[in-house]
Tab-separated table of C-alpha atoms in Angstrom:
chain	number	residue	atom	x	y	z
A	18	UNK	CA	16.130	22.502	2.961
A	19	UNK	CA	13.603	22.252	5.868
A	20	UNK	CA	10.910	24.701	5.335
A	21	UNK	CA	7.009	25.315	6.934
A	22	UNK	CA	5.934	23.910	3.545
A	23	UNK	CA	7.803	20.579	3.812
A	24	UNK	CA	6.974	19.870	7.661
A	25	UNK	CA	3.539	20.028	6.913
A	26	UNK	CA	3.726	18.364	3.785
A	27	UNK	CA	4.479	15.340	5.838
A	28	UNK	CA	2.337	16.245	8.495
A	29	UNK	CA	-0.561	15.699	6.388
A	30	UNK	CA	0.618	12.926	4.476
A	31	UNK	CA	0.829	11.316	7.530
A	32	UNK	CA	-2.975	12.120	8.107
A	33	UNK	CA	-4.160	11.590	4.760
A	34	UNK	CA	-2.815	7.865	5.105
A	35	UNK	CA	-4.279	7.635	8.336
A	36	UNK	CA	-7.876	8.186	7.389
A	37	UNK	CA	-8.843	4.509	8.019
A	38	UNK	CA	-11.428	3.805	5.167
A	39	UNK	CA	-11.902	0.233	5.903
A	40	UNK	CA	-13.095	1.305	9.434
A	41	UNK	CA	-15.202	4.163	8.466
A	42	UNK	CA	-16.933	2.240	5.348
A	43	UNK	CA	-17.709	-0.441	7.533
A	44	UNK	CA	-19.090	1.036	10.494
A	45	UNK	CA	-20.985	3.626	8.221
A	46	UNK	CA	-22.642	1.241	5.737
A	47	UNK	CA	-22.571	-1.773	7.366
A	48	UNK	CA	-22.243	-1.233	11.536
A	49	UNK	CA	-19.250	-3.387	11.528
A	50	UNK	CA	-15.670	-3.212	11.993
A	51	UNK	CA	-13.791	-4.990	9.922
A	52	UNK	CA	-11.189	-5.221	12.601
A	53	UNK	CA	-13.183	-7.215	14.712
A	54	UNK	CA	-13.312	-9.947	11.380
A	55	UNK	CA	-11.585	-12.105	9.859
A	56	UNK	CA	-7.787	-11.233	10.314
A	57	UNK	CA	-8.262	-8.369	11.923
A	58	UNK	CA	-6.507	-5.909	9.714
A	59	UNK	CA	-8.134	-2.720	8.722
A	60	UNK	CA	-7.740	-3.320	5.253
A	61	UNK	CA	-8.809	-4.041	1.710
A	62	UNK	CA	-8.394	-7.766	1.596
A	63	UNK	CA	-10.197	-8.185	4.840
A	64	UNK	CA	-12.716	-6.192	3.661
A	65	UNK	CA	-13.428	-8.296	0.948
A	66	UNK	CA	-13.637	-11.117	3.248
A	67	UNK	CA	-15.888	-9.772	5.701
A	68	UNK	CA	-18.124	-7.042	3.735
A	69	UNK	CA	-17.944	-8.141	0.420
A	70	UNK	CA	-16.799	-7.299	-3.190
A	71	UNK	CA	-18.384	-3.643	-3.397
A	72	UNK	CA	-17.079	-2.792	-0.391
A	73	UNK	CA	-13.551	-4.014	-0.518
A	74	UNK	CA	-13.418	-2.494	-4.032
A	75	UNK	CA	-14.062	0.774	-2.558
A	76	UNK	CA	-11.407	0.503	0.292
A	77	UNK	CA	-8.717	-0.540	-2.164
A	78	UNK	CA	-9.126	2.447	-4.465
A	79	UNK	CA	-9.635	4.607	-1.846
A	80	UNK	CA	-6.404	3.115	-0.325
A	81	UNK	CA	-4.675	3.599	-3.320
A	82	UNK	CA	-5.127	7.053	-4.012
A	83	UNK	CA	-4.341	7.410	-0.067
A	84	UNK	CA	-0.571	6.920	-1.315
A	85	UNK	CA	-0.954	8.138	-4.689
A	86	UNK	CA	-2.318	11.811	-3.385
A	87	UNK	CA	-0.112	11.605	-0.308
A	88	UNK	CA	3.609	11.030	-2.548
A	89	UNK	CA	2.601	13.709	-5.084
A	90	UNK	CA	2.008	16.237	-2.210
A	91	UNK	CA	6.047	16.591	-3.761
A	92	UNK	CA	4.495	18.895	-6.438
A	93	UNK	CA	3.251	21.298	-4.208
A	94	UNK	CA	6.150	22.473	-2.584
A	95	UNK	CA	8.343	24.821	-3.725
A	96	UNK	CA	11.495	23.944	-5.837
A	97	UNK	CA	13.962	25.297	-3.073
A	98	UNK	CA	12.763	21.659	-1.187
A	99	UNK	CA	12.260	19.919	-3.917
A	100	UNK	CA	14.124	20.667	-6.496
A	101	UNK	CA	13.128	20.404	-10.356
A	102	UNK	CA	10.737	17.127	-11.192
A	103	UNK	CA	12.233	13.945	-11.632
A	104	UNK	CA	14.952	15.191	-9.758
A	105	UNK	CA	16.943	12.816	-6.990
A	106	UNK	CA	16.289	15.427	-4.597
A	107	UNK	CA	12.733	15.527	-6.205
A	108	UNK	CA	12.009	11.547	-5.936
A	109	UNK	CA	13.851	11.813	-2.622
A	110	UNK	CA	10.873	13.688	-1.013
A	111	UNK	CA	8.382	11.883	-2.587
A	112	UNK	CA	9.260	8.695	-1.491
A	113	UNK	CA	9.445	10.477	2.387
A	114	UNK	CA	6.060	11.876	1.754
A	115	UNK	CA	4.684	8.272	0.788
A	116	UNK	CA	6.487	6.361	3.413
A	117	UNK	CA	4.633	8.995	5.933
A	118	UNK	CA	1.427	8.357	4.214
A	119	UNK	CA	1.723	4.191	4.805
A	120	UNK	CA	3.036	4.708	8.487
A	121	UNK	CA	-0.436	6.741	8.809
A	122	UNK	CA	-2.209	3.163	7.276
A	123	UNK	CA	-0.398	1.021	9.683
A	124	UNK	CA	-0.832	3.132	12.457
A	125	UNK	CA	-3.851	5.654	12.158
A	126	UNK	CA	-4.130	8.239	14.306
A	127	UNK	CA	-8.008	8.392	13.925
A	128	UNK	CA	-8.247	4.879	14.352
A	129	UNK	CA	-6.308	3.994	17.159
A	130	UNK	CA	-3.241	3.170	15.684
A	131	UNK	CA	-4.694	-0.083	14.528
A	132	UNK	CA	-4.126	0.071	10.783
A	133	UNK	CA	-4.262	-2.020	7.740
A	134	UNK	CA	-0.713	-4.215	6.323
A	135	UNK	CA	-0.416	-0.948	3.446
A	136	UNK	CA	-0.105	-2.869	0.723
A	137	UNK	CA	-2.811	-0.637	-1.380
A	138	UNK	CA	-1.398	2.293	-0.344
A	139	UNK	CA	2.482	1.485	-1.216
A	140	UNK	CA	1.110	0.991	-4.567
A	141	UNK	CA	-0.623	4.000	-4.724
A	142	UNK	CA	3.096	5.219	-3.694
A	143	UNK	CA	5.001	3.251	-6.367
A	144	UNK	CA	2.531	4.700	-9.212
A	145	UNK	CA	3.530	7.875	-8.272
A	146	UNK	CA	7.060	7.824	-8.114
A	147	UNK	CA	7.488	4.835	-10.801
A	148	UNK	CA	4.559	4.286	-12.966
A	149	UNK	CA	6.182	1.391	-14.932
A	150	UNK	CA	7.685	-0.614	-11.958
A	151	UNK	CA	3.767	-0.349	-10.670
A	152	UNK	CA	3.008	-1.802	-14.128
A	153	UNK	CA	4.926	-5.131	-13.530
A	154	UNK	CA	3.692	-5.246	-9.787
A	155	UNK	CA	0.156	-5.982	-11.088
A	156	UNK	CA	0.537	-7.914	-13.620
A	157	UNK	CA	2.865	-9.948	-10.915
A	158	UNK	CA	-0.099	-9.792	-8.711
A	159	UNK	CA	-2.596	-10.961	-11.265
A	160	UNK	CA	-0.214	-13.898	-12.086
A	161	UNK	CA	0.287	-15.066	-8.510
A	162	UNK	CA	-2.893	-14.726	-7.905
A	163	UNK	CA	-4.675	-16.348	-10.773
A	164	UNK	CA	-2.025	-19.602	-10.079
A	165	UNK	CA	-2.326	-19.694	-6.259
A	166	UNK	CA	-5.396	-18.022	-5.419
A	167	UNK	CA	-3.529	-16.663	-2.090
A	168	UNK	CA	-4.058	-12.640	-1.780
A	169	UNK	CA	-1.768	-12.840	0.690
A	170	UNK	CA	1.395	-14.632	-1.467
A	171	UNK	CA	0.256	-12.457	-4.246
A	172	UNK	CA	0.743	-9.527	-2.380
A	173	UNK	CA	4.375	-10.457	-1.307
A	174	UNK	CA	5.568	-11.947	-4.538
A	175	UNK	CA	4.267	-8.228	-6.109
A	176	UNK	CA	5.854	-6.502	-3.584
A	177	UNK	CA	9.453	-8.418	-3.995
A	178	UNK	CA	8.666	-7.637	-7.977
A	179	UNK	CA	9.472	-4.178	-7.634
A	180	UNK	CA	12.795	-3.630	-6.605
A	181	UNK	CA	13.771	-6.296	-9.153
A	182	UNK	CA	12.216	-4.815	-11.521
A	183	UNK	CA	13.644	-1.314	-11.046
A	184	UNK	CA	17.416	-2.994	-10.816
A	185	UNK	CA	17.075	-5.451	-14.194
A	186	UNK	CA	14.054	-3.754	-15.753
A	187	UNK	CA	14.397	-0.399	-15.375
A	188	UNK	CA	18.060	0.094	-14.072
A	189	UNK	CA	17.172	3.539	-12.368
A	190	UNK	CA	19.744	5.337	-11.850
A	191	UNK	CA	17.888	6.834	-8.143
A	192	UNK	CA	19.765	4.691	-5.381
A	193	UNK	CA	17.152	6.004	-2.864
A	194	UNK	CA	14.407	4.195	-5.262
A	195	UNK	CA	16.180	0.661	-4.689
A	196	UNK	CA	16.835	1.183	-0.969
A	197	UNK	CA	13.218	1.983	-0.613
A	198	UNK	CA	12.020	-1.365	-3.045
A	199	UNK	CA	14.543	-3.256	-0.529
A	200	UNK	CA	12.456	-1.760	2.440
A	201	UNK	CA	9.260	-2.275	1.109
A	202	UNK	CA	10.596	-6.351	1.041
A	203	UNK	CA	10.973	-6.163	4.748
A	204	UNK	CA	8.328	-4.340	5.370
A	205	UNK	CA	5.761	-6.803	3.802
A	206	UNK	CA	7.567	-9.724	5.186
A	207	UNK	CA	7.163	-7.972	8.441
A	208	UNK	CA	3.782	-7.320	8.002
A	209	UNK	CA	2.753	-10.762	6.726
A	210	UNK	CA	4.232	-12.541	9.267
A	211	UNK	CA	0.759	-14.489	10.600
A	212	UNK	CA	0.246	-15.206	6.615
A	213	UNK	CA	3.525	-16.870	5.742
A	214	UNK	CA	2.993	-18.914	8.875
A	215	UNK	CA	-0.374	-19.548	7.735
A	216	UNK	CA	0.970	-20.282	4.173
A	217	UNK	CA	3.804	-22.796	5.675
A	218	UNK	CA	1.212	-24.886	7.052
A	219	UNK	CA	-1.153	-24.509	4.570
A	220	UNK	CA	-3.992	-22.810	6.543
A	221	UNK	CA	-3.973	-19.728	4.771
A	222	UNK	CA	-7.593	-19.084	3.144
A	223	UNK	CA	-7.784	-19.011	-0.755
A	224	UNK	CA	-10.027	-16.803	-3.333
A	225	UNK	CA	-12.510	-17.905	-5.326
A	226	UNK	CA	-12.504	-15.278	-7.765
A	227	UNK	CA	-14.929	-16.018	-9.985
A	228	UNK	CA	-17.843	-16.726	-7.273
A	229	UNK	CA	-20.549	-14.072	-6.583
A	230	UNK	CA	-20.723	-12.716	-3.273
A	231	UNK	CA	-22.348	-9.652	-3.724
C-alpha cells in the first residue's frame, strides 16, 4: 500500500544517501575536492588516495551507515506498508529504501549529481537486510584484497560474493533478495567499468596496506 509515510520514506532515503561526505570532508578539512583527484569519484577509496587514511576511514563509515540508516527507515513505517519484520513484503521495502539511498550516492542531489561508485553504502544496505551474507562479503574483500592488493577487484569480487552466497550459503527463500544480489553484479560492473579496463591492462594502482601515510 502507498501511503504519505512510505513516499517520504524514500524521499529521504534518497537524501540521506545523497549527502556527499567525501565532498563535504574534503572541502571542510582539507579545501579539496576529492573529485577533482585521483579517479574522480566522490568516494571512500579515492579518498584514501587523495586525503589520506583518517580521512577515507571517516567517509567509508559514514558511507556505510548512509545505507545502513537509509534501508532500516523500513522500521519506521507502519505495518499496513510493511508488513510484520522479516516479512517478504517487509525485506521488499527495505531493499527499495536502500536502492534509493545508493541512487542518492551515485547521483547526489547536493552535490551535483556527481556521486561516488556506492560500494560502502550497498554494504551498509546488505547489513541491514542480510547481516550474514555482509559477513562473507568482507571477509571476501579482505581476501582479495590481501592477495591482489587491487581495491578496486576486491570490491567486485565482494560484490559478486553476495548473491552466491545467499543462493548456496544461505538459500533464502526471498526471490527479491537474489534479484537484487544479481543487480548489485551489474551495477558494480557498470560502475567499474574504467577499473576493469584499467585492470585488463594492468594499469590499475595497487595498495600498500601496511605503509603509513598519515
Amino acid at each position: 500500500m502507498i501511503s504519505i509515510y512510505s513516499i517520504s520514506a524514500l524521499i529521504f532515503a534518497y537524501l540521506f544517501g545523497s549527502i556527499p561526505t567525501a565532498v563535504w570532508i574534503g572541502q571542510a578539512f582539507y579545501g579539496i575536492d576529492v573529485r577533482e583527484y585521483g579517479s574522480g569519484n566522490a568516494g571512500a577509496t579515492n579518498t584514501f588516495r587523495v586525503l589520506g587514511k583518517k580521512a577515507g576511514i571517516a567517509v567509508m563509515i559514514l558511507d556505510i551507515l548512509k545505507g545502513y540508516t537509509a534501508t532500516n527507515l523500513a522500521y519506521l513505517i507502519g505495518l499496513s506498508v510493511t508488513g510484520p519484520q522479516n516479512s517478504v513484503q517487509f525485506v521488499n521495502y527495505q531493499l527499495a529504501l536502500g536502492i534509493t539511498a545508493v541512487m542518492g550516492h551515485l547521483f547526489p542531489i547536493f552535490a551535483g549529481f556527481r556521486g561516488g561508485k556506492g560500494i560502502a553504502t550497498l554494504f551498509g544496505m546488505i547489513v541491514a537486510v542480510h547481516t550474514g551474507a555482509a559477513l562473507v562479503c568482507v571477509l571476501t574483500f579482505i581476501l582479495v584484497l590481501l592477495i591482489s592488493k587491487y581495491v578496486s577487484l576486491s570490491s567486485i569480487v565482494s560484490g559478486f560474493s553476495f548473491p552466491l552466497s545467499i543462493i548456496f550459503i544461505f538459500q533464502s527463500p526471498i526471490r527479491s533478495v537474489v534479484l537484487y544480489g544479481m543487480c548489485i553484479c551489474i551495477l558494480i560492473l557498470v560502475t567499474h567499468q574504467k577499473n576493469i579496463e584499467r585492470l585488463i591492462k594492468g594499469k590499475e594502482s595497487r595498495v600498500n596496506l601496511f605503509k603509513r601515510k598519515d
